[in-house]
PDB file of C-alpha atoms in Angstrom:
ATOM      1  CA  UNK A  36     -13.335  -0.826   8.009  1.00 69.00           C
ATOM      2  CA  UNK A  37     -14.968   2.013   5.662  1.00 74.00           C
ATOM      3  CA  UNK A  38     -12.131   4.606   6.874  1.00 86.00           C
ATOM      4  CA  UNK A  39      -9.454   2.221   5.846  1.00 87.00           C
ATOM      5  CA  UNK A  40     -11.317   1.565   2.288  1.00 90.00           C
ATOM      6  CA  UNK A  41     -11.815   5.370   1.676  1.00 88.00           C
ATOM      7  CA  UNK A  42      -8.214   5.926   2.699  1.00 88.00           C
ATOM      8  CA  UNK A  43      -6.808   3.175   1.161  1.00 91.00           C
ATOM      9  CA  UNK A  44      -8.513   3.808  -2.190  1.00 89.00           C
ATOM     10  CA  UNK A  45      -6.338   4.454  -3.923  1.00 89.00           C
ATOM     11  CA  UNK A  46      -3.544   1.968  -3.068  1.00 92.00           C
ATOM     12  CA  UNK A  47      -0.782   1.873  -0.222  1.00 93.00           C
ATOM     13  CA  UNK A  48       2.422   0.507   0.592  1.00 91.00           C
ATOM     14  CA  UNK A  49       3.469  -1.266   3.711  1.00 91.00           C
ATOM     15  CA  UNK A  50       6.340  -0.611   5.622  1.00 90.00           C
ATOM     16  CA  UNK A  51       8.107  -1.911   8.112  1.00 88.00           C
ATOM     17  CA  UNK A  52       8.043  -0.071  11.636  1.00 86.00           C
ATOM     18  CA  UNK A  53      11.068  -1.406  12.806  1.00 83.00           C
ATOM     19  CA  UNK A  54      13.403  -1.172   9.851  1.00 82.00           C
ATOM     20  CA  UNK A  55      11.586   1.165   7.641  1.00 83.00           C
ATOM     21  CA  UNK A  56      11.866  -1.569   4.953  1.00 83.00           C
ATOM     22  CA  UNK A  57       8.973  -2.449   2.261  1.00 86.00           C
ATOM     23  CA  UNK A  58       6.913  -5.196   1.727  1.00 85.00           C
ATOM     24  CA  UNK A  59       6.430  -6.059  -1.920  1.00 81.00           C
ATOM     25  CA  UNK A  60       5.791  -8.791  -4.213  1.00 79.00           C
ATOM     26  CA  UNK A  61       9.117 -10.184  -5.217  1.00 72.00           C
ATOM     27  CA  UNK A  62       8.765 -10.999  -9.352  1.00 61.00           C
ATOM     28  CA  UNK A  63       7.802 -13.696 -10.732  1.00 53.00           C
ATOM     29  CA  UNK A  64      10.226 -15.333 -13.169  1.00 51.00           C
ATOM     30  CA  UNK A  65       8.206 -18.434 -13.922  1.00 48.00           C
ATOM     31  CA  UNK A  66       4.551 -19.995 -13.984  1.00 48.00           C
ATOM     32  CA  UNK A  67       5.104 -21.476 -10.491  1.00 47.00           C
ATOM     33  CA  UNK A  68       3.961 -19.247  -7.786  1.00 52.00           C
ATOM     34  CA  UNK A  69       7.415 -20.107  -5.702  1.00 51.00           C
ATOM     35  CA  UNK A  70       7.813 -16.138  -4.796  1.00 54.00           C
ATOM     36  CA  UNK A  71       7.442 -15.080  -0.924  1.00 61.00           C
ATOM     37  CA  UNK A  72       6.903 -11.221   0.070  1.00 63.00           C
ATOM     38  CA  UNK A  73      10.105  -9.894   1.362  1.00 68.00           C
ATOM     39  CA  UNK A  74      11.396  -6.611   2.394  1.00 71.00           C
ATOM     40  CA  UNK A  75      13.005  -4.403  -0.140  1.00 75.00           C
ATOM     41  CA  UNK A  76      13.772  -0.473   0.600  1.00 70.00           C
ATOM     42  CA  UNK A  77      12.552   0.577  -2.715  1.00 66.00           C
ATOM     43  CA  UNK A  78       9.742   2.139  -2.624  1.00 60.00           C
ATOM     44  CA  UNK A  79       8.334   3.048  -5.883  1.00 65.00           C
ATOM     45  CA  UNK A  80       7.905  -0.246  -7.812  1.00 71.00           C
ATOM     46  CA  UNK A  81       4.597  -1.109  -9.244  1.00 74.00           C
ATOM     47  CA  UNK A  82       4.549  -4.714  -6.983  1.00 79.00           C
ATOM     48  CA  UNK A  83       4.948  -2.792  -3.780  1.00 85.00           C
ATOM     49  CA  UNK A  84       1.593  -0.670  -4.075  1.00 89.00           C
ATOM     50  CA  UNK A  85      -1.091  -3.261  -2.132  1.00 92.00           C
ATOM     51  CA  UNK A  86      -5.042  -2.896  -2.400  1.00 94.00           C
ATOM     52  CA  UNK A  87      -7.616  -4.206   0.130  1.00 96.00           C
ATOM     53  CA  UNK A  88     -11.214  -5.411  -0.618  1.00 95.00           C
ATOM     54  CA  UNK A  89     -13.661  -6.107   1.417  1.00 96.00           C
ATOM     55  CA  UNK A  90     -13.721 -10.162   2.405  1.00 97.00           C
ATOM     56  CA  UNK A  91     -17.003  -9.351   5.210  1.00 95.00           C
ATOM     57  CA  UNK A  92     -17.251  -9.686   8.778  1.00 95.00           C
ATOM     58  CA  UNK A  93     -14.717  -6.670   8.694  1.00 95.00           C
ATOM     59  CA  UNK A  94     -12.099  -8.789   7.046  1.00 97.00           C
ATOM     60  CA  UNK A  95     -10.107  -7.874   4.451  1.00 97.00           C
ATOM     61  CA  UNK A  96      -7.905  -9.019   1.353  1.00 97.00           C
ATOM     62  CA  UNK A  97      -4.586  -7.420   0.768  1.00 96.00           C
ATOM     63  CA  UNK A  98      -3.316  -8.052  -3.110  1.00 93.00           C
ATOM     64  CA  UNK A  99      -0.232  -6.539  -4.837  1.00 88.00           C
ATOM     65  CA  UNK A 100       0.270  -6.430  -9.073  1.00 80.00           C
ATOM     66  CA  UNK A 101       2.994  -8.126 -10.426  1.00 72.00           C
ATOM     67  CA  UNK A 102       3.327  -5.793 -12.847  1.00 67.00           C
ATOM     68  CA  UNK A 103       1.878  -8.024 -15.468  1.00 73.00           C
ATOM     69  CA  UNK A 104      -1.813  -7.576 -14.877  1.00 73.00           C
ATOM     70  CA  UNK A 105      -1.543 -10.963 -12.750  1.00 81.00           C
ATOM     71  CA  UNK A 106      -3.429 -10.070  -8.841  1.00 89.00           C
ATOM     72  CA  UNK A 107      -1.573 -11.813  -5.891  1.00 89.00           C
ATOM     73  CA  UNK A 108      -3.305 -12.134  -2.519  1.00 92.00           C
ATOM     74  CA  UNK A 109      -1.212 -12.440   0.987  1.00 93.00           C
ATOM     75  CA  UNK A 110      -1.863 -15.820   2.024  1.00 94.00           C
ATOM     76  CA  UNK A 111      -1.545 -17.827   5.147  1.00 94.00           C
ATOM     77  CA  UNK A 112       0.024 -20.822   4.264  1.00 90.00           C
ATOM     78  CA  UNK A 113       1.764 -24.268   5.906  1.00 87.00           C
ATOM     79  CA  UNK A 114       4.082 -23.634   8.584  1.00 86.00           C
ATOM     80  CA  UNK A 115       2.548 -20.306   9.498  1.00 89.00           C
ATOM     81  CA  UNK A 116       4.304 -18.712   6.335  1.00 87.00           C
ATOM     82  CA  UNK A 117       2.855 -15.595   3.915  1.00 89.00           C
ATOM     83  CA  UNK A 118       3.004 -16.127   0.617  1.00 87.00           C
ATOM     84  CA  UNK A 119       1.843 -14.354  -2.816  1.00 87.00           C
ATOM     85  CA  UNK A 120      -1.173 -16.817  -4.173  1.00 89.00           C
ATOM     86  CA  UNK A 121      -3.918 -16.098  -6.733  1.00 91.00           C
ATOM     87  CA  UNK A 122      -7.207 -15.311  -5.490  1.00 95.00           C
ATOM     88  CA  UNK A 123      -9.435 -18.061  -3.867  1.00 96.00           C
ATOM     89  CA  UNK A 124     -11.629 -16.752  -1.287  1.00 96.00           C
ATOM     90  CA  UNK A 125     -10.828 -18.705   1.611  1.00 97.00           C
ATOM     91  CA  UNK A 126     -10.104 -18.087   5.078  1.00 97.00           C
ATOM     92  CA  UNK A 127      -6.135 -18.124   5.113  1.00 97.00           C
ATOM     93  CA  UNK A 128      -6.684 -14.980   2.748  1.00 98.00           C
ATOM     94  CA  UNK A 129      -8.440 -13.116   5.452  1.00 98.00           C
ATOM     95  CA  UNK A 130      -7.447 -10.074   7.424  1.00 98.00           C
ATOM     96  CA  UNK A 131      -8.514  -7.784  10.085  1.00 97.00           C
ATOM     97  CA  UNK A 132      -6.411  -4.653  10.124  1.00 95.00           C
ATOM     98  CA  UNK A 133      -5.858  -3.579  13.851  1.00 92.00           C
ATOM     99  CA  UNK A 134      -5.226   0.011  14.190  1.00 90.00           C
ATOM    100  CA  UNK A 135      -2.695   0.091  17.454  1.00 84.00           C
ATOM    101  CA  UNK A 136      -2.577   4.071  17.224  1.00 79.00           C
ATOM    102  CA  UNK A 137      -2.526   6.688  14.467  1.00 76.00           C
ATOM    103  CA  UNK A 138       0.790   5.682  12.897  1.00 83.00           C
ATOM    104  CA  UNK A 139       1.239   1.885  13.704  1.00 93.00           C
ATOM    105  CA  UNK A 140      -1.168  -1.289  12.219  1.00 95.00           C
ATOM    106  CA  UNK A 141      -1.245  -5.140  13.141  1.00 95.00           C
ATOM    107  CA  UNK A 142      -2.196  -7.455  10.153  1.00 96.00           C
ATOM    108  CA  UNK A 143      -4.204 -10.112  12.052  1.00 97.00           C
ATOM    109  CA  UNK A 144      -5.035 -13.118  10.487  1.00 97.00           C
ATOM    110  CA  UNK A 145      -8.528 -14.596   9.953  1.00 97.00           C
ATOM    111  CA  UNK A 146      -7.556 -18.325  10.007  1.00 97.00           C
ATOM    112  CA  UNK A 147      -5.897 -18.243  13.524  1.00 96.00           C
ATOM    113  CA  UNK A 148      -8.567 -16.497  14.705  1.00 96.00           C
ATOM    114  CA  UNK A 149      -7.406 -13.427  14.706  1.00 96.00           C
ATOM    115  CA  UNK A 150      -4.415 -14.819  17.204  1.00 97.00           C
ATOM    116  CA  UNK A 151      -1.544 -13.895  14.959  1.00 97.00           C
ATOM    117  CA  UNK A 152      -0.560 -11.268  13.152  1.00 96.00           C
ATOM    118  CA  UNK A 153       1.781 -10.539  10.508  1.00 94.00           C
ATOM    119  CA  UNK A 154       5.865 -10.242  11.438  1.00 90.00           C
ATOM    120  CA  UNK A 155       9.577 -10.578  10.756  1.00 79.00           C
ATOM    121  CA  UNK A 156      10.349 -14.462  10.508  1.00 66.00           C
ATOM    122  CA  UNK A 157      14.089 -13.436  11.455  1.00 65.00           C
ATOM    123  CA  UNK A 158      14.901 -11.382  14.447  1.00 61.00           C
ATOM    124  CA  UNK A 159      17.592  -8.930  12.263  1.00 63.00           C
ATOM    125  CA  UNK A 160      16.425  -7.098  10.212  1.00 65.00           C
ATOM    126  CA  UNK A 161      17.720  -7.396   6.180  1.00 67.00           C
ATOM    127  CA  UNK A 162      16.571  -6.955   2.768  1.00 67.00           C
ATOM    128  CA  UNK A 163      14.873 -10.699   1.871  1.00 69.00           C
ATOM    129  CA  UNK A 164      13.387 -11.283   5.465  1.00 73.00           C
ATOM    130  CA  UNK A 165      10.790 -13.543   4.881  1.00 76.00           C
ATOM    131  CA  UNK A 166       7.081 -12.244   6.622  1.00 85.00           C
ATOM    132  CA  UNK A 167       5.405 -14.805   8.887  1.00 89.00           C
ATOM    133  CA  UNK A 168       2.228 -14.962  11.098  1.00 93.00           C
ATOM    134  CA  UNK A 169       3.377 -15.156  14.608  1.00 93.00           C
ATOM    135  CA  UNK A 170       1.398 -14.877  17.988  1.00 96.00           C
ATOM    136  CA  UNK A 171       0.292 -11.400  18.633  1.00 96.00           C
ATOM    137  CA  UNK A 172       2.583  -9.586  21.227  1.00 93.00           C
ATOM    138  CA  UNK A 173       4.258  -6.067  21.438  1.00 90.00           C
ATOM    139  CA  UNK A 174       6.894  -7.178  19.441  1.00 87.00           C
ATOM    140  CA  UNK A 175       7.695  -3.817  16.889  1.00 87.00           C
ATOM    141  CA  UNK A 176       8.243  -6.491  14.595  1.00 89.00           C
ATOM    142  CA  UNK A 177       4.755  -6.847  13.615  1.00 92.00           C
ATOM    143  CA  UNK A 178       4.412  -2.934  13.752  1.00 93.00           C
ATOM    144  CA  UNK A 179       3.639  -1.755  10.341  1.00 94.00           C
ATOM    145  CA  UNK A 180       2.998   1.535   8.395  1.00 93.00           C
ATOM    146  CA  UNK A 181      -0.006   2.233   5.594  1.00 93.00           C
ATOM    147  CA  UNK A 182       1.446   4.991   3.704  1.00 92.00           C
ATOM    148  CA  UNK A 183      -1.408   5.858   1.537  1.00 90.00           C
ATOM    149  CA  UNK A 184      -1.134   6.788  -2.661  1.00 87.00           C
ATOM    150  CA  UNK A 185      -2.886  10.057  -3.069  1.00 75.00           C
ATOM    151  CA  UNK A 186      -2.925  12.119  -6.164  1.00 58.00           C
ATOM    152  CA  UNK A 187      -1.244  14.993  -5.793  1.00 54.00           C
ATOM    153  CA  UNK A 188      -1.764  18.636  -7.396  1.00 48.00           C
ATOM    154  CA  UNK A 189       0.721  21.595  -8.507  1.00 53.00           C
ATOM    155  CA  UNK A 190      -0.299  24.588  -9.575  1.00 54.00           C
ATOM    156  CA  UNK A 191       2.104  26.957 -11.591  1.00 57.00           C
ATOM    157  CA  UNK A 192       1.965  30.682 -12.759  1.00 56.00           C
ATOM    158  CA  UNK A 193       3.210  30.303 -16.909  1.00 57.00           C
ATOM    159  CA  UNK A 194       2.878  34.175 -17.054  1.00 53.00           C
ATOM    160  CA  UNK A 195       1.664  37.660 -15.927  1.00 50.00           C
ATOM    161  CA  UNK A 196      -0.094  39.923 -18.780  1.00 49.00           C
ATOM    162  CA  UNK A 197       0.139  43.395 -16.877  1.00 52.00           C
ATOM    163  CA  UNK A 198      -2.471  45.461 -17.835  1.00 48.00           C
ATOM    164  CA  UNK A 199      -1.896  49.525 -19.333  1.00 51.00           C
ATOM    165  CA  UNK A 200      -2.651  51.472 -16.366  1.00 50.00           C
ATOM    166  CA  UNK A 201      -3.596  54.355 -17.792  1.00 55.00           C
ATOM    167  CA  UNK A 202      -6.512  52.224 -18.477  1.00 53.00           C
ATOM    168  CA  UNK A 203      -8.965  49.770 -16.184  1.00 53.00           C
ATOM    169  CA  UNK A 204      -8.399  46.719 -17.934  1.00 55.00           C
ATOM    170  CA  UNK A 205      -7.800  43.947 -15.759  1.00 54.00           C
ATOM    171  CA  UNK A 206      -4.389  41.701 -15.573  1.00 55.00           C
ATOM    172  CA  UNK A 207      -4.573  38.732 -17.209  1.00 56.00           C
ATOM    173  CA  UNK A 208      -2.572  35.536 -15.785  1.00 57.00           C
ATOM    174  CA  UNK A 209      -1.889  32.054 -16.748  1.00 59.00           C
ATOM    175  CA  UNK A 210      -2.272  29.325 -14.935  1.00 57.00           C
ATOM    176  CA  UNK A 211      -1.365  25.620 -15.182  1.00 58.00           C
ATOM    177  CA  UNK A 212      -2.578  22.549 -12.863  1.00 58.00           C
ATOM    178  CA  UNK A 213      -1.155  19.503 -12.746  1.00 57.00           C
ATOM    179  CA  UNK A 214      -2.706  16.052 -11.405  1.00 57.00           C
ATOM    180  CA  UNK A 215      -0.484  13.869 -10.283  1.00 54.00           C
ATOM    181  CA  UNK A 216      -1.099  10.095  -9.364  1.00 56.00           C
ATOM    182  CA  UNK A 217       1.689   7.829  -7.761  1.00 50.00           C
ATOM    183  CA  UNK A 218       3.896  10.709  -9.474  1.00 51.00           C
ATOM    184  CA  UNK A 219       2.734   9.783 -12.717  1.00 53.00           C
ATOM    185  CA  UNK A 220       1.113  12.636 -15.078  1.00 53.00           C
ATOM    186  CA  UNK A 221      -2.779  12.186 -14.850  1.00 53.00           C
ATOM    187  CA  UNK A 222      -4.093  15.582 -16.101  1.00 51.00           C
ATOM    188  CA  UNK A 223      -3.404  19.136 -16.912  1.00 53.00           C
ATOM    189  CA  UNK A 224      -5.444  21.616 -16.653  1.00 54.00           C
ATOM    190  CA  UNK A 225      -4.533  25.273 -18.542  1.00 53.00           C
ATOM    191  CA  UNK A 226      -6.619  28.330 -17.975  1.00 50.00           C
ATOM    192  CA  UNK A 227      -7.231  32.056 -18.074  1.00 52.00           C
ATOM    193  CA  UNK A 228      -7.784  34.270 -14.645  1.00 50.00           C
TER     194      UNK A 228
END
């Protein structure tokens, strides 16, 4: 569970195996917390990016943003359905993340005793498929990939001073990093070599 905190740091979205479709928080128009995750193909919104916390026992909660500063936490909920609730704490918030191989995770779920895991409610795959906790099988369907936000790094040459060489100074060059996070600007960094 301390690999997929360290890896996980700094974010990640989920995606869909089968269809290569995201998982995000669909918005919230209104106070009442009516929403349900669904499966969009965009993936750069700021409600697809999911965090995970530690819960113990080598549980876990997985939260999205809404964008608005509000925190909504997957949630196991009547009728085996997933939905987008604000934090409580209690067992149908729990997860164990089962690593199947390198590329592929189940999202088990605490409150069936780790019996289910997170899939497709429908068997075709759309935009607006509804997630569900279902038995744990082979199914691809509850197949999903972490892809994790890093922060990224360019480094670029402004420009080349060439030094007289009649003499032994040395060349002069300019060079500019720049940090990247969820391609966002985070910090530049100019300097002499």
């Amino acid at each position: 569970m301390e690999n997929l905190l360290n890896k996980f740091k700094n974010g990640f979205r989920v995606k869909s195996a089968l269809s290569n479709l995201y998982l995000y928080l669909e918005r919230i128009q209104s106070s009442e917390e009516t929403s349900i995750y669904q499966l969009g193909t965009d993936a750069e919104p700021k409600n697809s990016i999911w965090k995970i916390k530690e819960a113990g026992n080598n549980y876990l909660y997985i939260f999205v943003s809404n964008g608005n500063g509000g925190e909504y936490y997957l949630t196991c909920t009547e009728n085996n359905n997933i939905e987008p609730r604000k934090f409580t704490g209690e067992e149908n918030q729990k997860f164990f993340i089962h690593i199947k191989d390198k590329n592929y995770y189940k999202i088990r779920t605490k409150i069936s005793r780790n019996r289910h895991a997170l899939e497709l409610k429908n068997n075709t795959i759309g935009v607006n498929d509804r997630i569900k906790q279902v038995i744990v099988n082979d199914s691809p369907e509850q197949n999903w990939v972490f892809e994790p936000i890093g922060i990224k790094s360019e480094t670029i040459k402004l420009k080349s001073a060439n030094a007289n060489s009649k003499t032994n100074e040395k060349k002069e060059k300019v060079v500019k990093t720049v940090i990247y996070k969820d391609d966002e600007l985070v910090h530049t960094v100019v300097y002499v070599k």
